[in-house]
Structures are given as C-alpha cells and as structure tokens.
Amino acid sequence: MKKIICSLSVFLALVCVLASPFMTAHAADPIVIGVPTSTGFVEGKEGLAVVEMAVEEINAKGGVTVGSEKRLFKVESIDIRDAAPGVPVPEALLGLEKIILDKKPTALLIGPFRSEALLAGMDILAKYKVPMLGTIAMSPASEAKIKKDPDKYKYVFRTCLNAKYLVKYLVGIMAFVNKEFGFNKVYIMNQDVAWARATADLIRKNYFEKAGWQVVGHEAYPTGTLDFSSAMMKVRAGGAQVILPIFDMPQSGILVKQWNAMKVPALLAGFISPLAGPGAWKTFDQKIGGAVNCNFELGSAMGSSKVPQSMDFLAAYEKKYGKPMEAGHGPAPTYESVYILAEAIERAGSLDPDAIAAEIAKTDRTGVMGRIRFDEGHQAIFDMDPKESAVACVFQWTDDGNRVNVFPEAIADGNIQLPAGLKPAK
C-alpha cells in the first residue's frame, strides 16, 4: 500500500510539472489585439479573418512568451466605417478611441482605410501610447509625420504598400509596356480620394512627363461612380494605347466591363481593387479578360510558387474559411503583422508599448510577402525581389478566367497579352 501511495504521489507531481507551462499560459490574462477598421468592406473583413487565423495558429502553439510566462492572444474588433462614402473622419476617430478605452489593447492592427483618418488618428495613438501596425491606409504623409516627431509617433507602423511604392510598381509596369511594345500614350482615371489622387499625380509628374509620354486625358471620379463610358470614348478618340486606372471602390469593376463591352483598343493596366480575387471573374460576368492589375501585396489573394509561403497562406485561408481570399490589399500584411507583433513582444520581454515599438522597428522577417523590414518612417520596404524586400505583384486576367503574374520579373510566370485591335507601336 505504501508503494502504491508513493507511486501515485510521484505520478501527480510529474503531471503538475508537465502541465505547468499550459496552466501558466491559460492562467495569465490574454494579450488583447484590437482591430479597428471598416469590417463591412472585403479588405477589412478578410483582414480581421486572417488576424483570427494567425492568432489561432500562435495560440495553438502555447501563445506568446512574455518574460517567463506564456500568454495567449485575444482579438477585439470594432467597425469604424471610414471606408464608407460620407462617413466623416471624426466618427472613425471615435471608434478608434473607443476600442482603446474599452478593450485596453496591447496593440492595434489594420486601422483606418482612409489616410485622412489615419493622419488624424496618429495623435490618439500617441496620446494613449498604443502601437499600431496599419495595413490599409497608404498616404506617405504619415511617414513624414513620424520623421518630423519620431518620439511622439513612434507607435505607428505600416506593413502594407504605400502610395510611393504603388507608384513604383505602376511606373515599373508602364516602363515595361513602353520597352516591350513602344506604347507612350496614356489616359489616366483615378478615384477622387487622397491616396488615389496622390498616386496619379506622382506617376504623371515623375514618370509620364519626364519619359516623354503623352497624357491624352486625366479624370477623377467621386467614390460611388457607376458609369465610365464617356472616358472610354475619349480614350478611343484620343488614340491612347494604355488606360491607367487607380480605384479601390467596389463599383470600379464596372469600368473594366465597359472597356471590354466597348472593345476599346487600349491596354487596361493599373489598380482596380475588385479585380484582385478569383471571384471577380464571376462577379463581372467573365468580361475582364486582358485587364492587367496590380495586387498591392503578394499573398493578398494572389500568390507565387516562387514564394511558397504565399501559396501556403492562401491554401490555409481557403481551408479554414471554405472559400478563396478576394482582397488584393490588406490580408497578407495583416497576417504578417500578427507575427511581427508576437516576435516584438517576445524580444521586448514585456508589454510596455515603448519597448514593443522599439522591437517592431527592428523587424527582419521573411514571410508571405517576402522579406519585411521597416525604414525610418516605419514603412515596410517594398522592391522587386522577395529575397530582399516585401513585394507586390502585377497579374493579367486571361480570357479563360485565370490570373498570370507578369511583373516583377522575379515572380513573373508569363508575358502581357494585348487586347484585340491593339498592335505594338514598334
């Protein structure tokens, strides 16, 4: 009997020792990740979904090591609606402040859609000292604000593409079609919001005018515009060889349908948010073949076999949610941001916001977008080689409903095909 009691004691002691890490992880309060964004839009909805996916992955492995203990992540979200037409910036800021005060997050992810809301919200983040990894708003003005007062705004980072890098990719594809086909006449069409206006103006002044292109026309459209047919007629009349669209509103896919239906003999190459995901083929009645579209980040609805992490990420998303990802901007950097935050907390060894922000700034991580590092304006560095930087991708819809990467060369799987009626100019 004495031997049985002794053996039982040893067994119970062993169980306690083995179970202690898990007991610690579950006993400690969770680390709250706040997600204030426009959850009614596909970028916000899928962004929140990949936050939950990454958190599930990290928690399944025991959570995040903070000093000597394991802590689980917990996600809290709020719809700040700033992407919706007519919603004023102050309303979005109320949502941002509410989630900070009510949920006490250690950090925020995704953040505002509109740069106007981000710029105003930076003072709220500084006031409450909450690190944020933004993955949607794109104006470089936030970087200028950080560089001007780095101590005050040290909590603000951007993991997604910004407008300057979008310009770099769009200029890259314009230079490519000039080199390949001799095209030098363009019609610019952009949404009338800050990031799109800035992008169009930068490309016009810094590339088209300097490289000798003729800008046949340039029009801005209010969010919600449903008809672009008059511009298509101007493209044809003006002899433009390339249409450069820059839009993120859901209605902008109509532009592509009208380009296709009117058989406009010009290459459509730029950024139209609703064209990103595989569902666009059905949404736009199989009328988008030939359109060339920039995906803001590799891994956001479009992967490359040359970056296996991007393919694994998309496969895991589809397996978990039962449908493919559709947003070409936001999900990949949001997913990476969860891991960037987890790694920063572990290196900091605490939840002190200053320590976490300092460690986020030191990030050097290779994931679904390639290699991620931040510059002095806390912007993730994008370039053309995923081994050296984060990358976007430019793909072309084929006439049978597939998408083929055509740029940059490091991840290209095919060449650009011209629409019927358009011949090379050289």
Coordinates of C-alpha atoms in Angstrom, one line a residue:
M1 CA 0.0 0.0 0.0
K2 CA 2.9 2.3 0.9
K3 CA 4.4 1.7 -2.6
I4 CA 1.1 2.5 -4.3
I5 CA 0.8 5.8 -2.4
C6 CA 4.4 6.7 -3.2
S7 CA 4.0 5.9 -6.9
L8 CA 0.7 7.9 -7.0
S9 CA 2.5 10.9 -5.4
V10 CA 5.3 10.7 -8.0
F11 CA 2.8 10.5 -10.8
L12 CA 0.8 13.5 -9.6
A13 CA 4.0 15.5 -9.2
L14 CA 5.0 14.6 -12.7
V15 CA 1.6 15.7 -14.1
C16 CA 1.9 19.0 -12.4
V17 CA 5.4 19.6 -13.8
L18 CA 4.4 18.7 -17.3
A19 CA 1.2 20.7 -17.2
S20 CA 2.6 23.8 -15.6
P21 CA 3.5 25.7 -18.9
F22 CA 0.0 25.2 -20.2
M23 CA -1.5 26.2 -16.8
T24 CA 0.6 29.3 -16.9
A25 CA -0.4 30.2 -20.4
H26 CA -4.1 29.9 -19.6
A27 CA -3.9 31.4 -16.2
A28 CA -2.4 34.7 -17.3
D29 CA -4.6 37.4 -18.8
P30 CA -4.7 37.3 -22.6
I31 CA -2.9 39.9 -24.7
V32 CA -5.6 41.9 -26.4
I33 CA -5.1 42.7 -30.1
G34 CA -7.5 45.5 -31.2
V35 CA -8.7 45.6 -34.8
P36 CA -10.4 49.0 -35.5
T37 CA -11.2 49.1 -39.2
S38 CA -14.0 49.1 -41.8
T39 CA -15.2 45.5 -41.3
G40 CA -18.0 45.9 -43.8
F41 CA -15.5 46.0 -46.7
V42 CA -13.8 43.0 -48.1
E43 CA -10.3 44.2 -47.1
G44 CA -11.4 44.8 -43.5
K45 CA -13.5 41.6 -43.3
E46 CA -10.7 39.4 -44.7
G47 CA -8.1 41.3 -42.7
L48 CA -9.9 40.5 -39.5
A49 CA -10.3 36.9 -40.6
V50 CA -6.5 36.5 -41.1
V51 CA -5.8 38.1 -37.7
E52 CA -8.0 35.4 -36.1
M53 CA -6.3 32.8 -38.2
A54 CA -2.8 33.9 -37.2
V55 CA -3.9 34.2 -33.5
E56 CA -5.3 30.7 -33.6
E57 CA -2.0 29.4 -35.0
I58 CA 0.0 31.2 -32.4
N59 CA -2.3 30.2 -29.5
A60 CA -2.2 26.5 -30.7
K61 CA 1.5 26.6 -30.0
G62 CA 1.0 27.9 -26.5
G63 CA 0.9 31.6 -27.2
V64 CA 3.5 34.3 -26.8
T65 CA 6.4 34.2 -24.4
V66 CA 6.4 37.4 -22.3
G67 CA 9.3 37.3 -19.9
S68 CA 9.0 34.0 -18.0
E69 CA 5.3 33.3 -18.9
K70 CA 3.2 32.2 -21.8
R71 CA 0.3 34.5 -22.8
L72 CA -2.4 33.8 -25.3
F73 CA -3.7 36.4 -27.8
K74 CA -7.3 37.6 -27.9
V75 CA -8.9 39.6 -30.7
E76 CA -11.3 42.5 -30.2
S77 CA -12.6 44.4 -33.2
I78 CA -14.8 47.5 -34.0
D79 CA -16.2 48.7 -37.3
I80 CA -15.1 52.4 -37.7
R81 CA -16.8 52.6 -41.1
D82 CA -14.3 55.2 -42.5
A83 CA -14.3 53.5 -45.9
A84 CA -18.0 54.1 -46.4
P85 CA -18.9 57.1 -48.5
G86 CA -20.0 60.1 -46.5
V87 CA -18.7 58.9 -43.1
P88 CA -16.8 61.8 -41.5
V89 CA -13.3 61.4 -40.1
P90 CA -14.4 62.3 -36.5
E91 CA -16.8 59.4 -36.5
A92 CA -13.9 57.0 -37.4
L93 CA -11.8 58.5 -34.6
L94 CA -14.5 57.9 -32.1
G95 CA -14.3 54.2 -32.9
L96 CA -10.5 54.2 -32.6
E97 CA -10.6 55.8 -29.2
K98 CA -13.5 53.6 -28.0
I99 CA -11.7 50.3 -28.6
I100 CA -8.6 51.7 -26.9
L101 CA -10.6 52.8 -23.8
D102 CA -13.0 49.9 -23.6
K103 CA -10.8 46.9 -24.6
K104 CA -7.3 48.1 -23.4
P105 CA -5.5 46.5 -26.4
T106 CA -1.7 46.0 -26.2
A107 CA -1.6 46.9 -29.9
L108 CA -3.8 47.6 -32.9
L109 CA -3.8 46.1 -36.3
I110 CA -5.2 47.1 -39.7
G111 CA -6.5 50.5 -38.6
P112 CA -8.3 53.2 -40.8
F113 CA -8.8 52.7 -44.5
R114 CA -8.7 56.4 -45.4
S115 CA -5.4 58.2 -44.9
E116 CA -7.3 61.3 -43.7
A117 CA -8.5 59.2 -40.7
L118 CA -5.0 57.6 -40.1
L119 CA -3.3 61.0 -40.0
A120 CA -5.8 62.4 -37.5
G121 CA -5.7 59.1 -35.5
M122 CA -2.0 59.2 -35.0
D123 CA -2.4 61.7 -32.2
I124 CA -4.8 59.4 -30.5
L125 CA -2.3 56.5 -30.7
A126 CA 0.4 58.9 -29.3
K127 CA -1.9 60.1 -26.5
Y128 CA -2.6 56.5 -25.3
K129 CA 0.7 55.0 -26.3
V130 CA -0.7 52.1 -28.3
P131 CA 1.5 50.6 -31.1
M132 CA -0.4 50.1 -34.4
L133 CA 0.6 48.1 -37.5
G134 CA -1.5 49.7 -40.2
T135 CA -2.3 47.6 -43.3
I136 CA -4.7 49.6 -45.4
A137 CA -4.2 53.5 -45.4
M138 CA -1.5 54.4 -47.9
S139 CA -0.6 58.1 -47.8
P140 CA 3.2 58.8 -47.2
A141 CA 2.1 61.8 -45.2
S142 CA 2.1 59.6 -42.1
E143 CA 5.7 58.7 -42.6
A144 CA 6.6 62.4 -42.9
K145 CA 4.8 63.0 -39.6
I146 CA 6.8 60.2 -37.9
K147 CA 10.1 61.6 -39.3
K148 CA 9.2 65.1 -38.0
D149 CA 8.4 63.9 -34.5
P150 CA 9.7 60.3 -34.1
D151 CA 9.4 60.2 -30.3
K152 CA 5.7 61.2 -30.3
Y153 CA 4.7 59.0 -33.3
K154 CA 7.0 56.0 -32.7
Y155 CA 4.0 53.7 -32.2
V156 CA 2.8 53.9 -35.8
F157 CA 3.9 51.4 -38.4
R158 CA 2.7 50.4 -41.9
T159 CA 3.2 46.9 -43.1
C160 CA 1.3 47.3 -46.4
L161 CA 2.3 49.0 -49.6
N162 CA 2.2 52.8 -49.5
A163 CA 1.3 55.2 -52.3
K164 CA 5.0 55.8 -53.2
Y165 CA 5.6 52.1 -53.7
L166 CA 2.4 51.7 -55.6
V167 CA 3.8 54.4 -57.9
K168 CA 7.0 52.5 -58.2
Y169 CA 5.1 49.3 -59.3
L170 CA 2.8 51.2 -61.7
V171 CA 5.7 53.1 -63.2
G172 CA 7.5 49.8 -63.5
I173 CA 4.7 48.3 -65.5
M174 CA 4.3 51.4 -67.7
A175 CA 8.1 51.4 -68.4
F176 CA 7.8 47.7 -69.2
V177 CA 5.0 48.1 -71.8
N178 CA 6.9 51.1 -73.3
K179 CA 10.0 48.9 -73.6
E180 CA 8.1 45.8 -74.9
F181 CA 5.5 47.4 -77.2
G182 CA 6.7 51.0 -77.7
F183 CA 3.5 52.5 -76.1
N184 CA 3.7 56.2 -75.0
K185 CA 0.1 57.5 -75.0
V186 CA -1.9 57.1 -71.7
Y187 CA -5.3 58.0 -70.3
I188 CA -5.4 58.3 -66.5
M189 CA -8.5 57.6 -64.5
N190 CA -8.5 57.8 -60.7
Q191 CA -10.9 57.8 -57.7
D192 CA -11.2 61.2 -56.1
V193 CA -9.7 60.3 -52.7
A194 CA -6.4 61.3 -51.2
W195 CA -4.3 58.2 -51.9
A196 CA -5.5 57.8 -55.4
R197 CA -5.1 61.5 -56.3
A198 CA -1.5 61.4 -54.9
T199 CA -0.7 58.2 -56.8
A200 CA -1.9 59.5 -60.1
D201 CA -0.2 62.9 -59.7
L202 CA 3.1 61.3 -58.8
I203 CA 3.1 59.0 -61.8
R204 CA 2.2 61.8 -64.1
K205 CA 4.8 64.2 -62.9
N206 CA 7.6 61.8 -62.1
Y207 CA 7.3 59.4 -65.0
F208 CA 5.0 60.2 -67.9
E209 CA 6.1 63.9 -68.2
K210 CA 9.8 63.0 -67.8
A211 CA 9.7 59.9 -70.0
G212 CA 8.1 61.7 -73.0
W213 CA 4.6 60.1 -72.7
Q214 CA 1.5 61.9 -74.0
V215 CA -1.2 62.1 -71.4
V216 CA -4.3 62.0 -73.6
G217 CA -6.6 62.6 -70.7
H218 CA -6.8 62.6 -66.9
E219 CA -10.1 62.4 -64.9
A220 CA -11.0 61.9 -61.3
Y221 CA -14.3 60.2 -60.2
P222 CA -16.2 60.5 -56.9
T223 CA -16.5 57.4 -54.8
G224 CA -19.6 55.5 -56.0
T225 CA -19.4 56.4 -59.7
L226 CA -21.2 53.9 -61.9
D227 CA -20.6 55.0 -65.5
F228 CA -17.2 55.4 -67.2
S229 CA -18.4 55.1 -70.8
S230 CA -17.7 58.8 -71.7
A231 CA -14.0 58.3 -70.8
M232 CA -13.8 55.1 -72.9
M233 CA -15.0 57.2 -75.9
K234 CA -12.3 59.8 -75.2
V235 CA -9.6 57.0 -75.0
R236 CA -10.6 55.8 -78.4
A237 CA -10.9 59.3 -79.9
G238 CA -7.5 60.4 -78.4
G239 CA -5.6 57.3 -79.5
A240 CA -4.5 56.3 -76.0
Q241 CA -2.6 52.9 -76.1
V242 CA -2.8 52.5 -72.3
I243 CA -5.5 53.2 -69.7
L244 CA -4.2 53.7 -66.2
P245 CA -7.0 53.2 -63.6
I246 CA -6.5 53.8 -59.9
F247 CA -9.5 52.8 -57.8
D248 CA -10.5 50.9 -54.6
M249 CA -14.3 51.4 -54.6
P250 CA -16.4 48.3 -55.3
Q251 CA -18.1 50.0 -58.3
S252 CA -14.8 50.3 -60.2
G253 CA -15.1 46.9 -61.8
I254 CA -17.8 48.4 -64.0
L255 CA -15.0 50.4 -65.7
V256 CA -13.5 47.1 -66.9
K257 CA -16.8 45.7 -68.1
Q258 CA -17.4 48.9 -70.1
W259 CA -13.8 48.8 -71.5
N260 CA -14.5 45.2 -72.6
A261 CA -18.0 45.7 -74.0
M262 CA -17.0 48.8 -76.0
K263 CA -13.9 46.9 -77.3
V264 CA -11.6 49.9 -76.6
P265 CA -8.3 49.2 -78.3
A266 CA -6.1 50.1 -75.3
L267 CA -4.3 48.0 -72.7
L268 CA -6.0 48.5 -69.3
A269 CA -3.2 48.3 -66.7
G270 CA -3.3 49.8 -63.2
F271 CA -5.1 49.1 -60.0
I272 CA -8.8 48.3 -59.6
S273 CA -9.4 46.7 -56.2
P274 CA -12.4 44.5 -57.1
L275 CA -10.3 42.7 -59.8
A276 CA -7.9 41.2 -57.3
G277 CA -9.6 38.0 -56.2
P278 CA -10.7 34.9 -58.2
G279 CA -14.3 35.8 -57.6
A280 CA -14.0 38.8 -59.9
W281 CA -14.4 36.5 -62.9
K282 CA -17.9 35.6 -62.0
T283 CA -18.8 39.0 -60.4
F284 CA -18.0 40.8 -63.6
D285 CA -19.7 38.3 -65.9
Q286 CA -16.4 36.9 -67.4
K287 CA -15.8 40.3 -69.0
I288 CA -12.4 41.2 -67.5
G289 CA -10.0 39.1 -69.7
G290 CA -6.9 41.1 -70.7
A291 CA -7.0 43.5 -67.7
V292 CA -3.6 44.0 -66.0
N293 CA -4.0 44.6 -62.3
C294 CA -1.6 45.5 -59.5
N295 CA -2.0 43.4 -56.3
F296 CA -0.7 45.6 -53.5
E297 CA 1.0 42.8 -51.7
L298 CA 2.0 39.3 -52.7
G299 CA -0.2 36.9 -50.7
S300 CA -3.2 39.1 -50.7
A301 CA -5.5 37.0 -52.9
M302 CA -2.6 36.2 -55.3
G303 CA 0.4 34.0 -54.5
S304 CA 3.5 32.9 -56.4
S305 CA 5.1 29.5 -56.5
K306 CA 8.4 31.3 -56.2
V307 CA 7.4 32.4 -52.7
P308 CA 5.9 29.2 -51.2
Q309 CA 4.8 30.9 -48.0
S310 CA 2.3 32.9 -50.1
M311 CA 0.8 29.8 -51.6
D312 CA 0.6 28.1 -48.1
F313 CA -1.1 31.1 -46.7
L314 CA -3.8 31.2 -49.3
A315 CA -4.4 27.5 -49.1
A316 CA -4.7 27.7 -45.3
Y317 CA -7.2 30.6 -45.6
E318 CA -9.3 28.7 -48.1
K319 CA -9.2 25.5 -45.9
K320 CA -10.3 27.4 -42.8
Y321 CA -13.0 29.6 -44.3
G322 CA -14.2 27.4 -47.2
K323 CA -13.6 30.0 -49.9
P324 CA -10.7 31.7 -51.6
M325 CA -9.4 35.1 -50.5
E326 CA -10.6 38.1 -52.6
A327 CA -8.9 41.2 -51.2
G328 CA -5.7 42.2 -53.1
H329 CA -4.8 44.7 -50.4
G330 CA -4.5 44.1 -46.7
P331 CA -4.8 40.4 -45.7
A332 CA -1.1 39.4 -46.3
P333 CA 0.4 42.3 -44.4
T334 CA -2.2 41.9 -41.7
Y335 CA -1.3 38.2 -41.3
E336 CA 2.4 39.1 -41.1
S337 CA 1.6 41.9 -38.6
V338 CA 0.3 39.4 -36.0
Y339 CA 3.6 37.6 -36.2
I340 CA 5.7 40.8 -36.3
L341 CA 3.8 41.8 -33.1
A342 CA 4.3 38.4 -31.4
E343 CA 8.0 38.4 -32.2
A344 CA 8.4 42.0 -31.0
I345 CA 6.7 41.2 -27.7
E346 CA 9.0 38.2 -27.2
R347 CA 12.1 40.2 -27.9
A348 CA 10.9 43.0 -25.6
G349 CA 10.0 40.6 -22.8
S350 CA 7.2 42.8 -21.7
L351 CA 4.0 44.6 -22.9
D352 CA 5.5 48.0 -22.4
P353 CA 4.4 50.0 -25.5
D354 CA 7.7 51.8 -25.9
A355 CA 9.6 48.5 -25.7
I356 CA 7.3 46.8 -28.2
A357 CA 7.5 49.8 -30.6
A358 CA 11.3 49.7 -30.4
E359 CA 11.3 46.0 -31.2
I360 CA 8.9 46.3 -34.1
A361 CA 11.2 48.8 -35.7
K362 CA 14.0 46.1 -35.6
T363 CA 11.8 43.6 -37.6
D364 CA 13.6 41.5 -40.2
R365 CA 11.2 38.7 -41.1
T366 CA 10.6 36.6 -44.2
G367 CA 7.0 35.6 -44.8
V368 CA 4.2 35.6 -47.3
M369 CA 5.2 38.9 -48.9
G370 CA 8.9 38.2 -48.9
R371 CA 11.4 39.9 -46.6
I372 CA 9.9 42.6 -44.2
R373 CA 11.9 45.4 -42.7
F374 CA 10.9 48.9 -41.8
D375 CA 12.5 52.2 -42.9
E376 CA 12.9 55.3 -40.7
G377 CA 9.4 56.4 -41.4
H378 CA 8.1 53.0 -40.1
Q379 CA 7.1 51.9 -43.6
A380 CA 7.7 48.3 -44.7
I381 CA 10.3 48.4 -47.6
F382 CA 8.9 47.1 -50.9
D383 CA 11.0 46.4 -54.0
M384 CA 11.2 43.8 -56.8
D385 CA 13.0 40.8 -55.2
P386 CA 11.2 38.9 -52.5
K387 CA 14.5 37.6 -51.1
E388 CA 15.5 41.2 -50.3
S389 CA 12.2 43.0 -49.6
A390 CA 8.4 42.8 -49.5
V391 CA 6.9 42.6 -52.9
A392 CA 3.7 43.5 -54.7
C393 CA 2.7 41.6 -57.9
V394 CA 1.1 42.6 -61.2
F395 CA -1.0 40.0 -62.9
Q396 CA -3.2 39.7 -66.1
W397 CA -6.6 38.2 -66.3
T398 CA -6.7 35.6 -69.2
D399 CA -9.7 35.1 -71.4
D400 CA -10.4 31.8 -69.7
G401 CA -10.6 33.3 -66.2
N402 CA -7.1 32.7 -64.8
R403 CA -4.6 35.1 -63.4
V404 CA -1.0 35.1 -64.5
N405 CA 1.8 37.1 -62.8
V406 CA 3.5 39.3 -65.3
F407 CA 5.6 41.7 -63.1
P408 CA 8.1 42.0 -61.4
E409 CA 10.3 39.6 -63.2
A410 CA 11.4 37.7 -60.1
I411 CA 7.8 36.3 -59.7
A412 CA 6.6 36.5 -63.3
D413 CA 5.0 33.4 -64.9
G414 CA 4.1 34.8 -68.3
N415 CA 4.1 37.8 -70.7
I416 CA 1.5 40.5 -71.2
Q417 CA -1.1 39.7 -73.9
L418 CA -2.5 42.8 -75.9
P419 CA -6.3 43.2 -76.4
A420 CA -7.8 42.7 -79.8
G421 CA -7.3 45.7 -82.1
L422 CA -4.1 46.9 -80.3
K423 CA -0.8 46.4 -82.1
P424 CA 2.7 47.1 -80.8
A425 CA 3.9 50.6 -81.7
K426 CA 7.4 49.4 -82.6

